[in-house]
Short mmCIF file of C-alpha atoms in Angstrom, two decimals:
data_model
loop_
_atom_site.label_atom_id
_atom_site.label_comp_id
_atom_site.label_asym_id
_atom_site.label_seq_id
_atom_site.Cartn_x
_atom_site.Cartn_y
_atom_site.Cartn_z
CA MET A 221 -76.75 3.91 19.08
CA LYS A 222 -75.86 1.73 22.08
CA LYS A 223 -76.22 -1.39 19.98
CA SER A 224 -73.90 0.05 17.36
CA LEU A 225 -71.23 0.82 19.96
CA ASN A 226 -71.42 -2.71 21.33
CA PHE A 227 -70.93 -4.08 17.81
CA ILE A 228 -67.86 -1.92 17.26
CA THR A 229 -66.41 -2.93 20.62
CA TYR A 230 -66.97 -6.60 19.85
CA THR A 231 -65.34 -6.25 16.46
CA LEU A 232 -62.24 -4.55 17.94
CA VAL A 233 -61.92 -7.23 20.62
CA PHE A 234 -62.22 -9.98 17.99
CA PHE A 235 -59.62 -8.29 15.76
CA CYS A 236 -57.13 -7.78 18.63
CA ALA A 237 -57.57 -11.38 19.71
CA HIS A 238 -56.61 -12.57 16.24
CA ILE A 239 -53.50 -10.37 16.30
CA ILE A 240 -52.45 -11.83 19.67
CA LEU A 241 -53.09 -15.36 18.43
CA ALA A 242 -51.13 -14.65 15.25
CA GLN A 243 -48.17 -13.35 17.25
CA ALA A 244 -48.26 -16.05 19.90
CA PRO A 245 -45.33 -18.52 19.71
CA LYS A 246 -46.05 -21.73 17.88
CA LYS A 247 -45.92 -24.94 19.83
CA ILE A 248 -43.16 -27.48 19.28
CA ASN A 249 -44.67 -30.33 17.30
CA ILE A 250 -43.67 -33.92 18.13
CA GLU A 251 -43.62 -35.80 14.83
CA HIS A 252 -42.18 -39.11 15.99
CA SER A 253 -40.75 -41.01 18.94
CA ASP A 254 -40.38 -44.77 19.47
CA PHE A 255 -41.42 -44.38 23.13
CA ALA A 256 -43.09 -41.64 25.16
CA ASP A 257 -43.39 -41.55 28.92
CA VAL A 258 -43.96 -39.29 31.93
CA ASP A 259 -41.89 -39.55 35.12
CA GLN A 260 -42.70 -36.77 37.58
CA LEU A 261 -39.98 -37.96 39.97
CA LYS A 262 -37.21 -38.08 37.39
CA VAL A 263 -38.14 -35.06 35.21
CA PRO A 264 -41.15 -33.18 36.58
CA ASP A 265 -43.62 -31.70 34.04
CA ALA A 266 -41.79 -33.21 31.07
CA LEU A 267 -42.70 -35.64 28.37
CA LEU A 268 -39.86 -38.16 28.00
CA LEU A 269 -39.22 -39.12 24.38
CA THR A 270 -36.95 -42.02 23.47
CA GLY A 271 -35.76 -43.48 20.16
CA ASN A 272 -35.69 -41.73 16.76
CA VAL A 273 -37.09 -38.55 18.17
CA ARG A 274 -38.22 -36.02 15.58
CA VAL A 275 -39.83 -32.66 16.38
CA SER A 276 -40.52 -29.57 14.28
CA HIS A 277 -41.11 -25.91 14.99
CA ASP A 278 -41.78 -23.05 12.62
CA GLY A 279 -39.47 -24.16 9.80
CA VAL A 280 -36.88 -26.19 11.73
CA VAL A 281 -36.67 -29.91 12.33
CA LEU A 282 -34.80 -31.41 15.29
CA THR A 283 -33.84 -35.06 15.61
CA CYS A 284 -32.07 -36.89 18.45
CA ASN A 285 -31.85 -40.18 20.41
CA ARG A 286 -33.97 -38.94 23.31
CA ALA A 287 -35.52 -35.71 24.55
CA TYR A 288 -37.34 -34.01 27.44
CA PHE A 289 -40.23 -31.92 26.20
CA PHE A 290 -41.63 -29.32 28.60
CA GLN A 291 -45.02 -28.57 27.04
CA LYS A 292 -45.95 -25.73 29.36
CA GLU A 293 -42.71 -23.82 28.68
CA ASN A 294 -42.64 -24.95 25.01
CA TYR A 295 -39.06 -26.05 25.63
CA LEU A 296 -37.02 -29.09 24.57
CA LYS A 297 -33.83 -30.70 25.87
CA ALA A 298 -32.25 -33.10 23.38
CA PHE A 299 -29.64 -35.84 23.98
CA GLY A 300 -27.46 -37.94 21.67
CA ASN A 301 -26.87 -37.39 17.93
CA VAL A 302 -28.73 -34.11 18.03
CA GLN A 303 -29.34 -32.39 14.70
CA LEU A 304 -31.28 -29.18 14.09
CA VAL A 305 -32.04 -28.42 10.45
CA GLN A 306 -33.31 -25.10 9.09
CA GLY A 307 -34.51 -25.41 5.51
CA ASP A 308 -31.84 -27.17 3.49
CA THR A 309 -29.04 -24.71 4.19
CA LEU A 310 -28.22 -24.83 7.91
CA PHE A 311 -27.42 -27.91 10.00
CA LEU A 312 -26.52 -27.83 13.70
CA ASN A 313 -25.15 -31.08 15.17
CA SER A 314 -24.10 -31.77 18.77
CA LYS A 315 -24.23 -34.27 21.64
CA TYR A 316 -26.66 -32.09 23.57
CA ALA A 317 -28.98 -29.21 22.70
CA GLU A 318 -31.76 -27.07 24.12
CA TYR A 319 -34.44 -25.37 22.08
CA SER A 320 -37.01 -22.76 23.14
CA GLY A 321 -40.11 -22.56 20.99
CA GLN A 322 -41.14 -19.53 23.03
CA LEU A 323 -37.96 -17.55 22.22
CA LYS A 324 -36.97 -19.36 18.96
CA LYS A 325 -33.45 -19.85 20.31
CA ALA A 326 -31.22 -22.92 20.30
CA PHE A 327 -28.21 -23.90 22.39
CA ALA A 328 -25.91 -26.74 21.33
CA THR A 329 -22.85 -28.15 23.08
CA GLY A 330 -20.57 -31.18 22.99
CA ASP A 331 -18.65 -31.38 19.69
CA ALA A 332 -21.02 -28.80 18.25
CA VAL A 333 -20.85 -28.43 14.47
CA MET A 334 -22.77 -25.96 12.33
CA SER A 335 -22.63 -26.56 8.59
CA SER A 336 -23.99 -24.81 5.52
CA PRO A 337 -23.28 -25.23 1.80
CA ASP A 338 -20.41 -22.75 2.12
CA ALA A 339 -18.77 -23.47 5.48
CA THR A 340 -18.52 -25.69 8.55
CA LEU A 341 -18.05 -24.39 12.10
CA ALA A 342 -16.78 -26.72 14.83
CA THR A 343 -16.62 -25.58 18.46
CA ASP A 344 -17.71 -26.64 21.94
CA THR A 345 -20.82 -24.50 22.30
CA ILE A 346 -23.04 -22.80 19.70
CA ASN A 347 -25.99 -20.45 20.22
CA PHE A 348 -28.53 -19.88 17.46
CA ASP A 349 -31.04 -17.01 17.55
CA ARG A 350 -33.64 -17.71 14.87
CA ASN A 351 -35.28 -14.30 15.29
CA THR A 352 -32.20 -12.45 14.08
CA GLN A 353 -30.79 -15.46 12.18
CA GLU A 354 -27.50 -15.20 14.04
CA VAL A 355 -25.19 -17.95 15.25
CA PHE A 356 -22.60 -17.06 17.90
CA TYR A 357 -19.99 -18.85 20.00
CA ASN A 358 -17.52 -17.94 22.76
CA THR A 359 -15.33 -21.04 22.76
CA GLN A 360 -12.37 -21.86 20.53
CA GLY A 361 -13.82 -22.53 17.08
CA THR A 362 -12.63 -23.73 13.69
CA ILE A 363 -14.34 -22.81 10.41
CA ILE A 364 -13.53 -24.66 7.21
CA ASN A 365 -14.56 -22.94 3.98
CA LYS A 366 -13.23 -24.71 0.88
CA ASP A 367 -9.51 -23.80 0.78
CA ASN A 368 -9.62 -21.60 3.89
CA THR A 369 -9.50 -22.51 7.57
CA LEU A 370 -10.42 -19.90 10.19
CA LYS A 371 -9.73 -20.23 13.91
CA SER A 372 -10.91 -17.85 16.63
CA LYS A 373 -11.84 -17.67 20.31
CA SER A 374 -15.29 -16.31 19.54
CA GLY A 375 -17.40 -15.31 16.57
CA ARG A 376 -20.79 -14.62 15.09
CA TYR A 377 -22.42 -15.91 11.92
CA TYR A 378 -25.14 -13.96 10.13
CA VAL A 379 -27.12 -16.61 8.27
CA ALA A 380 -28.87 -14.36 5.74
CA GLN A 381 -25.64 -12.56 4.78
CA LYS A 382 -23.50 -15.71 5.04
CA LYS A 383 -21.08 -13.61 7.05
CA PHE A 384 -18.79 -14.60 9.90
CA GLN A 385 -17.69 -11.76 12.18
CA PHE A 386 -14.74 -12.07 14.55
CA LEU A 387 -13.96 -9.42 17.17
CA THR A 388 -11.18 -11.30 18.96
CA ALA A 389 -8.03 -13.05 17.75
CA VAL A 390 -8.79 -14.80 14.45
CA THR A 391 -6.47 -16.61 12.03
CA LEU A 392 -7.35 -17.46 8.43
CA THR A 393 -4.98 -19.92 6.75
CA ASN A 394 -4.68 -21.67 3.42
CA LYS A 395 -1.80 -23.21 1.47
CA THR A 396 -0.51 -19.80 0.34
CA TYR A 397 -0.85 -17.30 3.20
CA GLU A 398 -2.09 -16.63 6.73
CA ILE A 399 -4.28 -13.72 7.86
CA LYS A 400 -4.34 -12.60 11.50
CA SER A 401 -6.69 -9.95 12.86
CA ASN A 402 -8.82 -8.92 15.83
CA HIS A 403 -11.67 -7.76 13.60
CA LEU A 404 -12.41 -9.77 10.48
CA ASP A 405 -15.68 -10.07 8.58
CA TYR A 406 -15.64 -13.15 6.36
CA TYR A 407 -18.32 -13.94 3.76
CA SER A 408 -18.37 -17.71 3.33
CA ASN A 409 -20.06 -17.73 -0.11
CA SER A 410 -17.71 -15.29 -1.84
CA GLY A 411 -14.62 -15.79 0.30
CA HIS A 412 -14.38 -12.02 0.77
CA SER A 413 -12.62 -10.81 3.91
CA TYR A 414 -12.88 -7.34 5.45
CA LEU A 415 -10.18 -6.40 7.97
CA PHE A 416 -10.33 -3.59 10.52
CA GLY A 417 -7.70 -2.73 13.10
CA PRO A 418 -4.12 -4.11 13.16
CA SER A 419 -4.05 -7.09 10.75
CA THR A 420 -1.33 -9.07 9.00
CA ILE A 421 -1.15 -11.32 5.94
CA THR A 422 1.95 -13.50 5.84
CA SER A 423 3.23 -15.68 2.98
CA LYS A 424 6.52 -16.86 1.51
CA ALA A 425 6.25 -14.11 -1.12
CA ASN A 426 5.64 -11.15 1.20
CA TYR A 427 4.30 -9.71 4.44
CA ILE A 428 1.31 -7.34 4.46
CA TYR A 429 0.15 -5.07 7.25
CA THR A 430 -3.12 -3.12 7.23
CA GLU A 431 -5.60 -1.49 9.58
CA LYS A 432 -8.40 -1.40 7.03
CA GLY A 433 -8.54 -3.80 4.12
CA PHE A 434 -10.40 -6.09 1.74
CA TYR A 435 -9.15 -9.49 0.55
CA ASP A 436 -10.83 -11.74 -2.02
CA THR A 437 -9.54 -15.18 -0.99
CA LYS A 438 -10.86 -16.83 -4.18
CA LYS A 439 -9.36 -14.44 -6.73
CA ASN A 440 -6.41 -13.41 -4.53
CA LEU A 441 -7.17 -9.72 -5.05
CA ALA A 442 -6.91 -7.15 -2.27
CA HIS A 443 -7.38 -3.48 -1.44
CA PHE A 444 -5.79 -1.96 1.66
CA LEU A 445 -6.18 1.42 3.38
CA ASN A 446 -4.98 3.09 6.59
CA LYS A 447 -1.30 2.55 7.56
CA SER A 448 -0.97 -0.33 5.08
CA TYR A 449 2.24 -1.67 3.57
CA ILE A 450 3.54 -4.65 1.61
CA LYS A 451 6.99 -5.98 2.49
CA TYR A 452 9.00 -8.05 0.02
CA ASP A 453 12.51 -9.40 0.67
CA ASP A 454 14.20 -6.04 0.17
CA ARG A 455 11.35 -3.58 -0.43
CA ILE A 456 8.54 -2.04 1.56
CA ILE A 457 5.64 -0.44 -0.33
CA LYS A 458 3.44 2.06 1.51
CA GLY A 459 0.55 4.21 0.33
CA ASP A 460 -2.81 5.59 1.40
CA SER A 461 -4.42 3.02 -0.90
CA LEU A 462 -2.83 -0.28 -1.97
CA TYR A 463 -4.16 -2.70 -4.60
CA TYR A 464 -2.66 -6.19 -4.71
CA ASP A 465 -2.97 -9.16 -7.09
CA ARG A 466 -1.24 -12.19 -5.55
CA ASN A 467 -1.54 -14.36 -8.68
CA LYS A 468 0.37 -11.84 -10.79
CA GLU A 469 2.48 -10.57 -7.86
CA PHE A 470 1.38 -7.10 -8.88
CA ALA A 471 0.79 -4.17 -6.56
CA SER A 472 -0.23 -0.58 -7.13
CA ALA A 473 -0.20 2.25 -4.61
CA THR A 474 -2.00 5.57 -4.67
CA ARG A 475 -1.29 8.80 -2.78
CA ASN A 476 1.61 9.34 -0.37
CA VAL A 477 3.44 6.39 -1.90
CA LYS A 478 6.77 5.39 -0.35
CA ILE A 479 8.88 2.48 -1.59
CA THR A 480 11.93 1.63 0.52
CA ASP A 481 14.80 -0.41 -0.94
CA SER A 482 16.86 -1.66 2.02
CA VAL A 483 19.58 -3.33 -0.07
CA ASN A 484 20.32 -0.45 -2.44
CA ARG A 485 19.76 2.15 0.28
CA GLY A 486 17.10 4.10 -1.53
CA VAL A 487 13.57 5.44 -1.22
CA ILE A 488 11.13 6.31 -4.00
CA ARG A 489 8.14 8.55 -3.38
CA GLY A 490 5.20 9.64 -5.48
CA HIS A 491 1.43 9.55 -5.61
CA TYR A 492 1.01 6.57 -7.92
CA ALA A 493 3.13 3.43 -8.31
CA GLU A 494 2.97 0.02 -9.95
CA LEU A 495 5.18 -2.92 -8.99
CA TYR A 496 5.67 -6.23 -10.81
CA LYS A 497 7.65 -8.50 -8.50
CA LYS A 498 8.10 -11.33 -11.02
CA LYS A 499 9.56 -8.87 -13.54
CA ASP A 500 11.54 -6.98 -10.90
CA SER A 501 10.12 -3.72 -12.17
CA MET A 502 8.55 -0.63 -10.68
CA PHE A 503 6.85 2.43 -12.17
CA VAL A 504 6.22 5.64 -10.18
CA THR A 505 4.62 8.90 -11.25
CA LYS A 506 2.80 11.98 -9.87
CA ARG A 507 5.51 13.97 -8.09
CA ALA A 508 7.86 11.01 -8.29
CA VAL A 509 11.25 11.29 -6.60
CA ALA A 510 14.01 8.73 -6.01
CA VAL A 511 16.21 9.31 -2.96
CA ASN A 512 19.51 7.42 -2.88
CA PHE A 513 21.82 7.54 0.12
CA VAL A 514 25.44 8.13 -0.92
CA GLU A 515 28.38 9.16 1.28
CA ASN A 516 26.26 10.18 4.26
CA ASP A 517 24.27 12.37 1.90
CA SER A 518 21.08 12.01 -0.12
CA VAL A 519 20.67 12.34 -3.89
CA TYR A 520 17.16 13.36 -4.99
CA ILE A 521 16.12 12.51 -8.56
CA HIS A 522 12.78 13.75 -9.88
CA GLY A 523 11.00 13.14 -13.16
CA LYS A 524 7.42 12.91 -14.30
CA LYS A 525 8.00 9.16 -14.51
CA LEU A 526 10.42 6.90 -12.66
CA MET A 527 11.12 3.28 -13.56
CA VAL A 528 13.19 0.81 -11.55
CA THR A 529 14.03 -2.57 -13.11
CA GLY A 530 16.37 -5.46 -12.44
CA LYS A 531 17.28 -7.75 -9.59
CA GLU A 532 19.23 -6.90 -6.47
CA GLY A 533 22.76 -5.85 -7.38
CA ASP A 534 21.82 -4.89 -10.93
CA ARG A 535 19.06 -2.34 -10.50
CA ILE A 536 18.44 0.29 -13.14
CA ILE A 537 16.70 3.58 -12.39
CA ARG A 538 15.25 5.53 -15.30
CA ALA A 539 13.72 8.99 -14.96
CA TYR A 540 11.85 10.67 -17.80
CA ASN A 541 10.70 14.14 -18.84
CA ASN A 542 12.20 17.28 -17.33
CA VAL A 543 14.43 15.44 -14.88
CA ARG A 544 15.93 17.36 -11.97
CA PHE A 545 18.28 16.13 -9.27
CA PHE A 546 19.83 17.55 -6.11
CA LYS A 547 22.68 16.73 -3.74
CA ILE A 548 24.14 19.12 -1.16
CA ASP A 549 27.18 19.92 -3.35
CA MET A 550 25.63 19.14 -6.70
CA SER A 551 22.42 19.54 -8.69
CA GLY A 552 21.33 19.31 -12.30
CA LYS A 553 18.75 18.96 -15.02
CA CYS A 554 18.32 16.90 -18.17
CA ASP A 555 15.65 15.28 -20.32
CA SER A 556 16.15 11.82 -18.82
CA ILE A 557 18.43 9.77 -16.56
CA HIS A 558 19.65 6.18 -16.77
CA SER A 559 21.42 4.89 -13.63
CA ARG A 560 22.68 1.29 -13.22
CA SER A 561 23.85 -0.01 -9.84
CA LYS A 562 26.04 -2.82 -11.24
CA THR A 563 28.26 -0.43 -13.23
CA ALA A 564 27.66 2.52 -10.86
CA LEU A 565 27.08 4.58 -14.01
CA THR A 566 24.52 7.39 -14.21
CA LYS A 567 23.85 8.85 -17.66
CA LEU A 568 22.35 12.33 -17.96
CA ILE A 569 20.63 12.26 -21.33
CA GLY A 570 19.35 15.19 -23.40
CA ASN A 571 20.50 18.78 -22.68
CA PRO A 572 22.31 17.93 -19.43
CA ILE A 573 23.40 20.67 -17.05
CA LEU A 574 25.26 20.18 -13.79
CA TRP A 575 25.91 22.62 -10.98
CA ASN A 576 28.83 21.73 -8.74
CA GLY A 577 29.02 24.38 -6.07
CA ASP A 578 28.93 27.66 -8.03
CA ASN A 579 30.19 26.01 -11.23
CA GLN A 580 27.83 25.34 -14.14
CA ILE A 581 28.82 22.46 -16.44
CA THR A 582 27.14 21.62 -19.77
CA GLY A 583 27.86 19.29 -22.67
CA ASP A 584 26.18 16.94 -25.15
CA VAL A 585 26.80 13.76 -23.10
CA MET A 586 27.28 13.62 -19.33
CA HIS A 587 28.11 10.61 -17.15
CA LEU A 588 28.48 10.37 -13.37
CA ILE A 589 30.52 7.33 -12.33
CA GLY A 590 30.53 5.82 -8.84
CA ASP A 591 32.65 3.29 -6.98
CA ASN A 592 30.68 0.23 -5.84
CA ASN A 593 33.34 -0.66 -3.27
CA THR A 594 33.32 2.69 -1.47
CA GLN A 595 29.73 3.61 -2.41
CA LYS A 596 31.01 7.06 -3.36
CA LEU A 597 31.01 9.24 -6.46
CA ASP A 598 34.26 8.66 -8.32
CA SER A 599 34.35 10.62 -11.56
CA LEU A 600 32.55 12.81 -14.11
CA LYS A 601 32.67 12.53 -17.88
CA VAL A 602 31.33 15.23 -20.26
CA LEU A 603 31.64 14.63 -23.99
CA ASN A 604 31.32 17.16 -26.84
CA ASN A 605 30.78 20.89 -26.43
CA THR A 606 31.91 21.00 -22.82
CA PHE A 607 31.38 24.34 -21.14
CA LEU A 608 32.29 25.14 -17.52
CA VAL A 609 31.30 28.56 -16.22
CA SER A 610 30.98 30.40 -12.90
CA LYS A 611 30.39 33.98 -11.91
CA ASP A 612 33.37 36.08 -10.93
CA THR A 613 33.20 36.24 -7.14
CA LEU A 614 33.18 40.04 -6.92
CA GLY A 615 32.56 41.43 -10.37
CA THR A 616 29.91 41.02 -13.05
CA GLY A 617 31.95 38.85 -15.40
CA PHE A 618 32.09 35.07 -15.84
CA ASN A 619 34.94 32.60 -15.48
CA GLN A 620 34.66 30.32 -18.53
CA VAL A 621 36.36 27.14 -19.70
CA LYS A 622 35.41 25.63 -23.03
CA GLY A 623 36.60 22.45 -24.73
CA GLN A 624 35.52 19.24 -26.38
CA ASN A 625 35.60 16.77 -23.47
CA LEU A 626 35.83 16.95 -19.67
CA PHE A 627 37.09 14.28 -17.28
CA GLY A 628 36.76 15.00 -13.56
CA LYS A 629 37.55 13.22 -10.32
CA PHE A 630 35.59 13.51 -7.07
CA GLN A 631 37.07 13.68 -3.61
CA ASP A 632 34.73 13.23 -0.64
CA GLY A 633 31.74 13.82 -2.88
CA LYS A 634 33.07 17.07 -4.31
CA LEU A 635 34.56 17.71 -7.73
CA HIS A 636 38.29 18.10 -7.11
CA ASP A 637 40.38 17.51 -10.23
CA VAL A 638 39.17 18.31 -13.78
CA ASP A 639 40.84 17.86 -17.18
CA ILE A 640 39.33 19.59 -20.20
CA ILE A 641 40.89 18.47 -23.46
CA LYS A 642 40.92 19.41 -27.13
CA ASN A 643 40.42 22.95 -28.42
CA THR A 644 40.21 24.43 -24.95
CA GLU A 645 39.52 28.11 -24.37
CA VAL A 646 39.61 30.07 -21.13
CA ILE A 647 38.48 33.41 -19.77
CA TYR A 648 39.36 33.68 -16.11
CA TYR A 649 39.28 36.63 -13.70
CA MET A 650 42.46 36.46 -11.64
CA ARG A 651 42.45 37.93 -8.13
CA ASN A 652 45.07 38.15 -5.36
CA ASP A 653 44.67 37.16 -1.74
CA ALA A 654 43.09 40.56 -1.05
CA LYS A 655 40.47 39.71 -3.73
CA GLU A 656 41.79 42.49 -5.96
CA LEU A 657 41.53 41.88 -9.71
CA ILE A 658 45.00 41.30 -11.18
CA GLY A 659 43.79 40.82 -14.72
CA ILE A 660 41.69 38.68 -17.05
CA ASN A 661 43.36 35.54 -18.37
CA LYS A 662 42.27 34.72 -21.90
CA ASN A 663 43.96 31.97 -23.84
CA VAL A 664 43.62 28.73 -25.81
CA SER A 665 45.49 25.43 -25.34
CA SER A 666 45.28 21.71 -26.00
CA LYS A 667 44.42 20.79 -22.42
CA ILE A 668 43.51 22.46 -19.15
CA ASN A 669 43.68 21.04 -15.63
CA ILE A 670 41.64 22.65 -12.86
CA ILE A 671 41.97 21.88 -9.16
CA PHE A 672 38.96 22.79 -7.04
CA ASP A 673 39.02 23.43 -3.30
CA LYS A 674 35.64 23.67 -1.57
CA ASN A 675 33.94 23.91 -4.96
CA ALA A 676 36.01 27.00 -5.90
CA VAL A 677 38.87 27.08 -8.45
CA GLU A 678 42.22 26.83 -6.70
CA THR A 679 44.62 26.43 -9.66
CA ILE A 680 44.43 26.31 -13.45
CA THR A 681 47.21 24.70 -15.47
CA PHE A 682 47.48 24.94 -19.27
CA PHE A 683 49.19 22.27 -21.43
CA LYS A 684 50.59 22.37 -24.98
CA GLN A 685 50.16 25.05 -27.59
CA VAL A 686 49.23 27.69 -25.07
CA ASP A 687 48.33 30.95 -26.78
CA GLY A 688 46.97 33.92 -24.87
CA ASP A 689 47.70 36.51 -22.23
CA ILE A 690 46.59 38.14 -19.00
CA TYR A 691 44.87 41.41 -19.82
CA PRO A 692 44.33 44.37 -17.54
CA GLU A 693 40.60 44.89 -17.15
CA LYS A 694 40.69 48.18 -19.09
CA ASP A 695 42.47 46.55 -22.05
CA LEU A 696 39.92 43.78 -22.65
CA PRO A 697 36.63 45.04 -24.14
CA GLU A 698 33.32 43.72 -22.79
CA ASN A 699 32.53 41.90 -26.04
CA ALA A 700 35.83 40.03 -25.77
CA ARG A 701 35.07 38.70 -22.30
CA THR A 702 32.57 36.08 -23.46
CA LEU A 703 33.37 32.79 -25.16
CA ARG A 704 31.15 31.74 -27.99
CA GLY A 705 28.28 29.53 -26.77
CA LEU A 706 28.11 30.94 -23.22
CA ASN A 707 24.65 30.42 -21.74
CA TRP A 708 24.54 31.30 -18.05
CA ARG A 709 21.54 29.59 -16.43
CA GLY A 710 22.08 30.51 -12.81
CA ASP A 711 18.42 31.40 -12.32
CA GLU A 712 17.59 27.72 -13.04
CA ARG A 713 19.99 26.37 -10.46
CA ILE A 714 18.45 23.86 -8.05
CA LYS A 715 19.47 24.95 -4.56
CA SER A 716 17.38 22.60 -2.41
CA LYS A 717 15.50 19.31 -2.61
CA ASP A 718 12.25 21.28 -2.86
CA ASP A 719 13.44 23.04 -6.04
CA ILE A 720 13.26 19.80 -8.01
CA PHE A 721 9.46 20.15 -8.24
CA SER A 722 7.59 22.57 -10.48
CA GLU A 723 5.04 25.12 -9.22
CA GLU A 724 2.23 22.99 -10.69
CA GLU A 725 3.46 19.93 -8.80
CA ASN A 726 3.70 21.89 -5.55
CA ALA A 727 0.13 23.18 -6.04
CA GLU A 728 -1.10 19.62 -6.62
CA GLU A 729 0.75 18.51 -3.49
CA LEU A 730 -1.35 20.92 -1.40
CA LYS A 731 -4.52 19.26 -2.75
CA VAL A 732 -3.17 15.82 -1.88
CA ALA A 733 -2.30 16.97 1.65
CA ALA A 734 -5.85 18.30 2.13
CA ALA A 735 -7.35 15.01 0.90
CA THR A 736 -5.05 13.06 3.25
CA VAL A 737 -6.24 15.06 6.26
CA LYS A 738 -9.85 14.48 5.22
CA ASP A 739 -9.32 10.72 4.92
CA LYS A 740 -7.60 10.48 8.31
CA ALA A 741 -10.81 11.70 9.89
CA LYS A 742 -12.53 8.63 8.41
CA LYS A 743 -9.89 6.11 9.46
CA GLU A 744 -11.98 4.67 12.32
CA THR A 745 -14.80 3.80 9.91
CA PRO A 746 -14.80 0.17 8.68
CA MET A 747 -14.43 -0.35 4.96
CA LYS A 748 -17.69 -0.12 3.03
CA ILE A 749 -18.99 -3.51 1.91
CA ARG A 750 -18.57 -3.92 -1.85
CA LYS A 751 -21.43 -4.53 -4.24
CA GLU A 752 -19.76 -7.70 -5.53
CA THR A 753 -19.88 -9.07 -1.96
CA LEU A 754 -23.53 -8.21 -1.40
CA ASN A 755 -24.60 -9.44 -4.86
CA TYR A 756 -22.34 -12.49 -5.03
CA ASP A 757 -25.09 -15.13 -5.00
CA LYS A 758 -27.12 -13.17 -7.55
CA LYS A 759 -24.17 -13.16 -9.94
CA SER A 760 -23.55 -16.88 -9.33
CA ARG A 761 -27.17 -17.70 -10.20
CA LYS A 762 -26.97 -15.68 -13.41
CA LYS A 763 -23.92 -17.65 -14.50
#
């Protein structure tokens, strides 16, 4: 039994010894030197190597003009034309270097240059940890990677991932744009950049700001999150998520989209947008609304789809499908809208209805005309089947004016002077200053002029072939108090900017708001590395 225990003990000791030997650092191997010497006075405990020095250690080869090799410490100091090579992918050149075989770490200084098939780093001092396969520097460095040049005060290179990481001021430049950031991860093989924290991308075409983003410097494709925006000459595009294609000058934005037009004094919002800069066009949907600033007021235009086309000074806004609009003194609905800045003409197309104060106006064709000099609404044109109606202020009846065409003039943004011509008919409840009903005016004429004061009728004047009378209320039957074609739609009236959206759109907005809050909680998390970044070399080999 005792003999058996001794055998087991011996076996364990032998096994442990092999593990220790296996884990023990390998010695630096001197492969060549023209001269070798020992000088205990000059460099105690060192082997002095001179001329075409070449040493190797666990997969790296180091060459230099001369070296001090400390055998006991397994440590080397190299001088003159120093080059450390790992495999055939990493080269570290400098005037002076130190290498520890014990720790598998290298230190290079004096015009230090690290190069790989994908990039070259030049700086004063470079440290290389072979255990973690990381290169790092804390002196001003320049990295050249094909068309890109990166400059920073410090950085780290992960050899296996081919990734540079910068946590202080870094600038990436090429012939098209410049990226500045305090946290940039750059993959030298794919050219993919990941930005975190305040970062800018500046070019002649635009200016981009982001606090979390991805940029493919080879394909010029980008994805930005967290407080990101793209600024063109006269537009700023914001959104929770921005996609950008520099080659096509195309951008799309998703969720909480805001596009500001500084020249035409307008803002467009929605939850999805596409912009084509070269075509001067923009498409917005998902609770889309265009806000134009006119006469110290805002006009809100909503449709399921909004399109903006044309260059500065000749922009066209189109809104489609169940369009609604609102201004403090005016609101309306129609199937679609076409508004052109050059002519200051806004066409309300398909079943248009306009509310001006308490007055409801309908017709087959409706145009709002502005004045480009004053930037104010100038006039209103309604063609075919014009109908103007408002509720009697105190009673249950309706004031009605019917005719073929209407031509109105605005004063300080309010409808002031209106002419209704051809086959005009009127039913109007006349009241005195005490608001007592005098009678009901019912007549026909060739033309009617109405003057409004504070959106209420002040005077009505009838022209040519006037035929009618003022009837006491008791003498005009109920069925005679309505003109043919009357369709009062007061319950549809848009009374605020919030009324332009449907219940379904408001319900969807609550979901978007909840998702926005959820994403804000993740804003401090760096962007997830994409599969195409991680698998870039695999894809390249397949091709």
